[in-house]
Amino acid sequence: MLLKDFPSSFRFSVSCTTRKKRENERDGIDYYFLNKEDFELKLKQNFFLEHDNYANNLYGTLKSEYDKAEMENKICLFEMNINGVKQLKECNYVSNGIYIFVKPPNTDILLSRLKKRNTENPEQINKRMYELNRELDEANNIDFNMFLVNDDLTKTYEQLKEYLMQSYQHLRSGSGSR
């Protein structure tokens, strides 16, 4: 939604993963789908800003994704877990980051969403729920700029948009890129 409302201001960072592509996902749009060997080679070559093993799959954000946003004079949007946030804050590659933690209204609702999606088996869902609970506990120990509860998408988006418009004045003025 941010990309539609502010197309000249934001660029979404596409993450890499070793997990299997789901139906309707597109390589290079939703994720860069890599095999484990390619992922580990990029890791060894120091291509990642951050990386993690989540639910037995590797995930990571390439430095080149941030570099593209910088070259376009856009704000780079990252989607990552708690470990990724900690690594990103420590790496000093990204300056002036704003860190926002989005959490579900409660874990039962998220569990229901995961089951309805029908893309993971019960063991995978249990691992994801375990990771979620760990992240919810750990989030309180990280210096996030904002916490959002995703109970109503429209309301949550409006809260996010207002916060970003206060943080980045050019969004309020409609001037486009930073």
XYZ file of N, CA and C in Angstrom:
534
model
N 0.822 -1.190 0.000
C 0.000 0.000 0.000
C 0.872 1.262 0.000
N 1.979 1.220 0.743
C 2.894 2.367 0.718
C 3.435 2.599 -0.682
N 3.748 1.505 -1.374
C 4.303 1.635 -2.724
C 3.285 2.245 -3.681
N 1.999 1.982 -3.456
C 0.962 2.567 -4.309
C 0.716 4.028 -3.955
N 0.716 4.331 -2.654
C 0.464 5.709 -2.226
C 1.657 6.634 -2.448
N 2.863 6.084 -2.371
C 4.086 6.889 -2.505
C 5.078 6.193 -3.443
N 4.718 6.016 -4.711
C 5.572 5.235 -5.619
C 6.962 5.817 -5.847
N 7.103 7.119 -5.722
C 8.419 7.714 -5.961
C 9.241 7.848 -4.680
N 8.696 7.379 -3.553
C 9.396 7.532 -2.278
C 9.929 6.237 -1.690
N 9.284 5.121 -1.995
C 9.655 3.853 -1.366
C 10.046 2.799 -2.391
N 10.904 1.905 -1.950
C 11.277 0.723 -2.739
C 11.292 -0.456 -1.790
N 10.614 -1.532 -2.165
C 10.567 -2.727 -1.329
C 11.794 -3.586 -1.582
N 12.416 -4.015 -0.514
C 13.573 -4.899 -0.599
C 13.089 -6.342 -0.718
N 13.425 -6.991 -1.800
C 13.047 -8.394 -2.004
C 14.082 -9.265 -1.298
N 13.610 -10.119 -0.404
C 14.495 -11.004 0.364
C 14.792 -12.285 -0.397
N 15.855 -12.945 0.003
C 16.204 -14.268 -0.517
C 15.692 -15.332 0.453
N 15.348 -16.481 -0.075
C 14.966 -17.602 0.775
C 15.302 -18.924 0.094
N 15.489 -19.940 0.926
C 15.694 -21.294 0.404
C 14.410 -22.112 0.480
N 13.334 -21.523 0.988
C 12.094 -22.302 1.072
C 11.492 -22.468 -0.319
N 10.609 -23.440 -0.426
C 9.966 -23.697 -1.717
C 8.993 -22.575 -2.051
N 8.931 -22.282 -3.337
C 8.029 -21.247 -3.824
C 6.590 -21.726 -3.673
N 5.743 -20.847 -3.150
C 4.316 -21.158 -3.033
C 3.611 -20.782 -4.330
N 2.432 -21.346 -4.500
C 1.624 -21.025 -5.668
C 1.404 -19.509 -5.715
N 1.488 -18.933 -6.870
C 1.303 -17.499 -7.118
C 2.485 -16.623 -6.694
N 3.541 -17.179 -6.114
C 4.727 -16.382 -5.807
C 5.608 -16.312 -7.045
N 6.282 -15.156 -7.210
C 7.133 -14.945 -8.371
C 8.556 -14.663 -7.923
N 9.483 -15.357 -8.548
C 10.897 -15.160 -8.239
C 11.308 -13.743 -8.629
N 12.000 -13.065 -7.725
C 12.441 -11.705 -7.978
C 11.412 -10.647 -7.631
N 10.189 -11.066 -7.351
C 9.116 -10.142 -6.963
C 8.760 -10.366 -5.491
N 8.389 -11.598 -5.168
C 8.030 -11.936 -3.791
C 9.274 -12.289 -2.979
N 10.127 -13.084 -3.563
C 11.419 -13.485 -2.989
C 12.355 -13.800 -4.141
N 13.643 -13.863 -3.820
C 14.597 -14.522 -4.697
C 14.705 -15.936 -4.137
N 14.254 -16.912 -4.897
C 14.271 -18.301 -4.440
C 15.604 -18.927 -4.828
N 16.400 -19.252 -3.825
C 17.737 -19.803 -4.034
C 17.812 -21.206 -3.461
N 18.695 -22.023 -4.039
C 18.969 -23.294 -3.374
C 19.942 -23.012 -2.230
N 20.089 -23.977 -1.355
C 20.904 -23.780 -0.153
C 22.355 -23.443 -0.497
N 22.897 -24.087 -1.524
C 24.291 -23.856 -1.909
C 24.503 -22.411 -2.379
N 23.591 -21.909 -3.216
C 23.710 -20.527 -3.694
C 23.579 -19.531 -2.544
N 22.649 -19.805 -1.631
C 22.467 -18.927 -0.478
C 23.747 -18.884 0.355
N 24.287 -20.060 0.648
C 25.494 -20.135 1.480
C 26.699 -19.494 0.794
N 26.773 -19.584 -0.538
C 27.852 -18.922 -1.272
C 27.737 -17.401 -1.130
N 26.529 -16.861 -1.303
C 26.317 -15.421 -1.138
C 26.635 -14.993 0.294
N 26.313 -15.841 1.239
C 26.620 -15.552 2.641
C 28.131 -15.487 2.855
N 28.827 -16.461 2.296
C 30.290 -16.512 2.403
C 30.935 -15.294 1.739
N 30.324 -14.807 0.664
C 30.848 -13.648 -0.067
C 30.429 -12.314 0.569
N 29.731 -12.393 1.710
C 29.313 -11.204 2.458
C 28.339 -10.326 1.665
N 27.430 -10.954 0.926
C 26.451 -10.222 0.131
C 25.226 -9.797 0.936
N 25.057 -10.353 2.140
C 23.836 -10.110 2.908
C 24.006 -9.025 3.960
N 22.966 -8.211 4.118
C 22.878 -7.283 5.246
C 22.536 -8.052 6.513
N 21.660 -9.018 6.356
C 21.214 -9.848 7.471
C 20.761 -11.180 6.906
N 20.750 -12.178 7.772
C 20.279 -13.504 7.367
C 19.864 -14.275 8.610
N 19.037 -15.297 8.406
C 18.598 -16.109 9.533
C 18.041 -17.426 9.018
N 18.023 -18.385 9.910
C 17.363 -19.658 9.661
C 16.035 -19.593 10.395
N 14.949 -19.609 9.651
C 13.618 -19.499 10.237
C 12.794 -20.695 9.784
N 12.324 -21.478 10.731
C 11.499 -22.658 10.436
C 12.189 -23.571 9.416
N 13.488 -23.793 9.617
C 14.310 -24.678 8.778
C 14.515 -24.193 7.347
N 14.328 -22.916 7.113
C 14.619 -22.309 5.817
C 15.504 -21.092 6.045
N 16.405 -20.836 5.102
C 17.278 -19.670 5.196
C 16.601 -18.467 4.538
N 16.743 -17.322 5.183
C 16.218 -16.059 4.671
C 17.320 -15.020 4.800
N 17.330 -14.055 3.894
C 18.319 -12.995 4.001
C 18.004 -11.827 3.085
N 18.592 -10.687 3.426
C 18.418 -9.466 2.650
C 19.754 -9.080 2.031
N 19.771 -8.975 0.729
C 20.993 -8.611 0.009
C 21.314 -7.127 0.169
N 22.587 -6.823 0.301
C 23.033 -5.424 0.343
C 22.604 -4.697 -0.929
N 22.613 -5.408 -2.034
C 22.267 -4.788 -3.318
C 20.832 -4.265 -3.343
N 19.937 -4.852 -2.550
C 18.558 -4.359 -2.494
C 18.519 -2.962 -1.872
N 19.268 -2.780 -0.806
C 19.358 -1.457 -0.178
C 20.058 -0.476 -1.123
N 21.121 -0.932 -1.774
C 21.875 -0.070 -2.688
C 20.998 0.444 -3.832
N 20.102 -0.411 -4.346
C 19.197 0.012 -5.425
C 18.306 1.158 -4.957
N 17.766 1.032 -3.746
C 16.910 2.095 -3.206
C 17.699 3.390 -3.051
N 18.906 3.289 -2.551
C 19.757 4.474 -2.383
C 20.032 5.136 -3.731
N 20.332 4.332 -4.750
C 20.616 4.881 -6.084
C 19.389 5.585 -6.665
N 18.199 5.091 -6.313
C 16.954 5.692 -6.793
C 16.477 6.816 -5.875
N 17.265 7.105 -4.837
C 16.910 8.117 -3.841
C 15.556 7.811 -3.197
N 15.357 6.535 -2.857
C 14.113 6.093 -2.228
C 14.394 5.505 -0.849
N 13.355 5.444 -0.061
C 13.416 4.813 1.255
C 13.224 3.321 1.044
N 14.130 2.530 1.579
C 14.075 1.082 1.405
C 13.208 0.461 2.497
N 12.230 -0.337 2.086
C 11.362 -1.052 3.019
C 11.855 -2.486 3.156
N 12.121 -2.893 4.386
C 12.553 -4.260 4.670
C 11.451 -4.990 5.422
N 11.339 -6.276 5.169
C 10.470 -7.145 5.967
C 11.364 -8.256 6.490
N 11.503 -8.326 7.828
C 12.408 -9.324 8.404
C 11.997 -9.663 9.825
N 12.589 -10.732 10.333
C 12.296 -11.144 11.699
C 13.201 -10.405 12.688
N 13.032 -10.730 13.961
C 13.775 -10.063 15.039
C 15.285 -10.197 14.858
N 15.756 -11.394 14.521
C 17.197 -11.580 14.332
C 17.723 -10.694 13.211
N 16.949 -10.560 12.154
C 17.339 -9.682 11.054
C 17.430 -8.228 11.489
N 16.472 -7.798 12.294
C 16.486 -6.420 12.795
C 17.741 -6.173 13.629
N 18.054 -7.113 14.511
C 19.250 -6.952 15.348
C 20.507 -6.850 14.483
N 20.613 -7.715 13.468
C 21.782 -7.679 12.588
C 21.843 -6.374 11.799
N 20.697 -5.926 11.315
C 20.650 -4.695 10.525
C 21.073 -3.495 11.367
N 20.629 -3.453 12.609
C 21.008 -2.353 13.502
C 22.508 -2.375 13.799
N 23.091 -3.567 13.873
C 24.503 -3.708 14.228
C 25.458 -3.512 13.053
N 24.986 -3.703 11.827
C 25.908 -3.726 10.683
C 26.371 -2.344 10.225
N 25.664 -1.295 10.588
C 26.017 0.079 10.213
C 26.025 0.318 8.703
N 25.390 -0.540 7.946
C 25.302 -0.353 6.497
C 24.134 0.571 6.155
N 23.080 0.462 6.954
C 21.865 1.245 6.747
C 21.848 2.386 7.756
N 21.787 3.602 7.258
C 21.759 4.749 8.175
C 20.324 5.243 8.367
N 20.074 5.800 9.521
C 18.779 6.432 9.816
C 17.577 5.518 9.614
N 17.702 4.267 9.988
C 16.589 3.338 9.846
C 15.471 3.619 10.832
N 14.257 3.369 10.404
C 13.092 3.400 11.282
C 12.618 1.960 11.387
N 12.487 1.483 12.614
C 12.160 0.083 12.859
C 10.763 -0.016 13.455
N 9.894 -0.745 12.754
C 8.499 -0.884 13.166
C 8.185 -2.366 13.315
N 7.644 -2.717 14.469
C 7.278 -4.104 14.739
C 5.773 -4.244 14.554
N 5.365 -5.123 13.648
C 3.946 -5.375 13.394
C 3.612 -6.740 13.973
N 2.647 -6.749 14.877
C 2.288 -8.016 15.511
C 0.817 -8.331 15.287
N 0.466 -9.608 15.347
C -0.935 -9.994 15.180
C -1.735 -9.594 16.420
N -3.060 -9.456 16.278
C -3.876 -9.102 17.439
C -3.756 -10.145 18.552
N -3.652 -11.385 18.157
C -3.344 -12.462 19.102
C -2.883 -13.678 18.310
N -2.262 -14.602 18.997
C -1.669 -15.746 18.298
C -2.725 -16.694 17.739
N -3.907 -16.735 18.343
C -4.971 -17.605 17.822
C -5.405 -17.175 16.425
N -5.494 -15.875 16.220
C -5.886 -15.365 14.901
C -4.822 -15.711 13.863
N -3.561 -15.550 14.230
C -2.490 -15.895 13.293
C -2.501 -17.387 12.987
N -2.697 -18.201 13.999
C -2.767 -19.650 13.785
C -3.894 -19.983 12.814
N -5.032 -19.353 12.982
C -6.161 -19.567 12.079
C -5.813 -19.144 10.653
N -5.125 -18.010 10.498
C -4.720 -17.537 9.164
C -3.762 -18.524 8.498
N -2.813 -19.036 9.277
C -1.847 -19.996 8.725
C -2.542 -21.273 8.262
N -3.487 -21.747 9.053
C -4.206 -22.972 8.683
C -5.058 -22.757 7.438
N -5.725 -21.603 7.351
C -6.557 -21.298 6.182
C -5.735 -21.200 4.909
N -4.530 -20.675 5.039
C -3.646 -20.518 3.883
C -3.311 -21.869 3.266
N -3.242 -22.896 4.105
C -3.047 -24.276 3.653
C -1.781 -24.457 2.808
N -0.703 -23.780 3.213
C 0.560 -23.913 2.480
C 1.618 -24.646 3.290
N 1.306 -24.969 4.550
C 2.283 -25.613 5.421
C 1.635 -26.765 6.178
N 2.454 -27.755 6.484
C 1.938 -28.887 7.251
C 1.895 -28.519 8.736
N 1.226 -29.335 9.559
C 1.104 -29.011 10.991
C 2.445 -28.806 11.702
N 3.465 -29.578 11.342
C 4.780 -29.410 11.970
C 5.368 -28.033 11.640
N 5.243 -27.620 10.381
C 5.751 -26.306 9.977
C 4.990 -25.181 10.684
N 3.689 -25.346 10.808
C 2.879 -24.343 11.501
C 3.299 -24.243 12.962
N 3.528 -25.394 13.599
C 3.973 -25.382 14.998
C 5.307 -24.661 15.152
N 6.231 -24.886 14.212
C 7.525 -24.197 14.262
C 7.345 -22.690 14.108
N 6.480 -22.299 13.195
C 6.228 -20.864 12.986
C 5.605 -20.230 14.224
N 4.686 -20.942 14.860
C 4.055 -20.407 16.067
C 5.063 -20.301 17.207
N 5.953 -21.273 17.303
C 7.012 -21.212 18.316
C 7.888 -19.982 18.082
N 8.293 -19.779 16.814
C 9.122 -18.621 16.465
C 8.382 -17.311 16.736
N 7.101 -17.283 16.424
C 6.311 -16.073 16.666
C 6.304 -15.725 18.152
N 6.035 -16.705 18.989
C 5.998 -16.445 20.429
C 7.356 -15.979 20.943
N 8.421 -16.560 20.421
C 9.769 -16.139 20.804
C 10.005 -14.686 20.382
N 9.589 -14.354 19.163
C 9.784 -12.993 18.662
C 8.943 -11.972 19.425
N 7.720 -12.342 19.774
C 6.877 -11.425 20.543
C 7.515 -11.110 21.889
N 8.097 -12.120 22.521
C 8.793 -11.907 23.796
C 10.033 -11.037 23.605
N 10.790 -11.329 22.564
C 12.059 -10.641 22.333
C 11.881 -9.204 21.835
N 10.768 -8.920 21.182
C 10.538 -7.585 20.610
C 10.594 -6.486 21.665
N 10.207 -6.815 22.881
C 10.216 -5.813 23.952
C 11.622 -5.396 24.353
N 12.622 -6.173 23.960
C 14.009 -5.865 24.308
C 14.761 -5.152 23.190
N 14.059 -4.809 22.128
C 14.684 -4.143 20.983
C 14.094 -2.745 20.860
N 14.931 -1.821 20.493
C 14.524 -0.422 20.405
C 13.797 -0.164 19.081
N 12.518 -0.552 19.018
C 11.699 -0.257 17.846
C 11.178 1.170 17.956
N 11.035 1.838 16.827
C 10.468 3.185 16.817
C 8.964 3.152 17.036
N 8.342 2.030 16.635
C 6.887 1.943 16.720
C 6.464 0.483 16.784
N 5.395 0.231 17.529
C 4.753 -1.080 17.556
C 3.353 -0.913 16.985
N 2.986 -1.789 16.059
C 1.646 -1.780 15.475
C 0.991 -3.135 15.706
N -0.306 -3.113 16.000
C -1.082 -4.344 16.100
C -1.936 -4.421 14.844
N -1.757 -5.480 14.071
C -2.461 -5.630 12.798
C -3.820 -6.298 13.021
N -4.721 -5.571 13.690
C -6.056 -6.118 13.923
C -7.052 -5.682 12.854
N -6.790 -4.539 12.238
C -7.624 -4.034 11.152
C -6.675 -3.412 10.136
N -6.590 -3.998 8.957
C -5.587 -3.588 7.978
C -5.666 -2.100 7.646
N -6.862 -1.587 7.421
C -7.014 -0.176 7.062
C -6.537 0.732 8.188
N -6.958 0.446 9.402
C -6.557 1.258 10.561
C -5.050 1.163 10.795
N -4.517 -0.047 10.706
C -3.085 -0.251 10.915
C -2.282 0.501 9.863
N -2.724 0.433 8.623
C -2.022 1.147 7.555
C -2.070 2.659 7.773
N -3.204 3.177 8.184
C -3.314 4.618 8.435
C -2.378 5.057 9.555
N -2.243 4.233 10.596
C -1.312 4.546 11.685
C 0.130 4.556 11.167
N 0.460 3.563 10.368
C 1.798 3.485 9.785
C 2.070 4.695 8.895
N 1.128 4.995 8.029
C 1.289 6.103 7.089
C 1.473 7.429 7.835
N 0.681 7.651 8.854
C 0.793 8.891 9.633
C 2.162 8.994 10.299
N 2.630 7.891 10.862
C 3.944 7.897 11.509
C 5.047 8.216 10.489
N 4.975 7.581 9.337
C 5.995 7.817 8.313
C 5.926 9.236 7.756
N 4.725 9.779 7.639
C 4.587 11.156 7.155
C 5.164 12.150 8.162
N 5.095 11.819 9.446
C 5.727 12.671 10.458
C 7.247 12.525 10.405
N 7.706 11.322 10.113
C 9.146 11.049 10.099
C 9.831 11.542 8.832
N 9.114 11.501 7.726
C 9.659 11.917 6.435
C 8.770 13.038 5.887
N 9.163 14.263 6.128
C 8.330 15.419 5.787
C 7.964 15.486 4.304
N 8.841 14.997 3.429
C 8.542 15.075 1.996
C 7.311 14.249 1.623
N 6.947 13.256 2.441
C 5.737 12.479 2.163
C 4.499 13.342 2.378
N 4.539 14.168 3.413
C 3.406 15.045 3.724
C 3.228 16.104 2.633
N 4.330 16.600 2.128
C 4.259 17.661 1.120
C 3.979 17.114 -0.279
N 4.105 15.790 -0.419
C 3.857 15.189 -1.723
C 4.976 15.416 -2.716
N 6.161 15.750 -2.210
C 7.265 16.068 -3.120
C 7.948 14.847 -3.714
N 7.509 13.658 -3.323
C 8.088 12.465 -3.943
C 9.312 11.965 -3.237
N 10.429 11.859 -3.966
C 11.640 11.253 -3.404
C 12.245 12.144 -2.336
N 13.117 11.510 -1.531
C 13.673 12.233 -0.392
C 14.711 13.150 -0.798
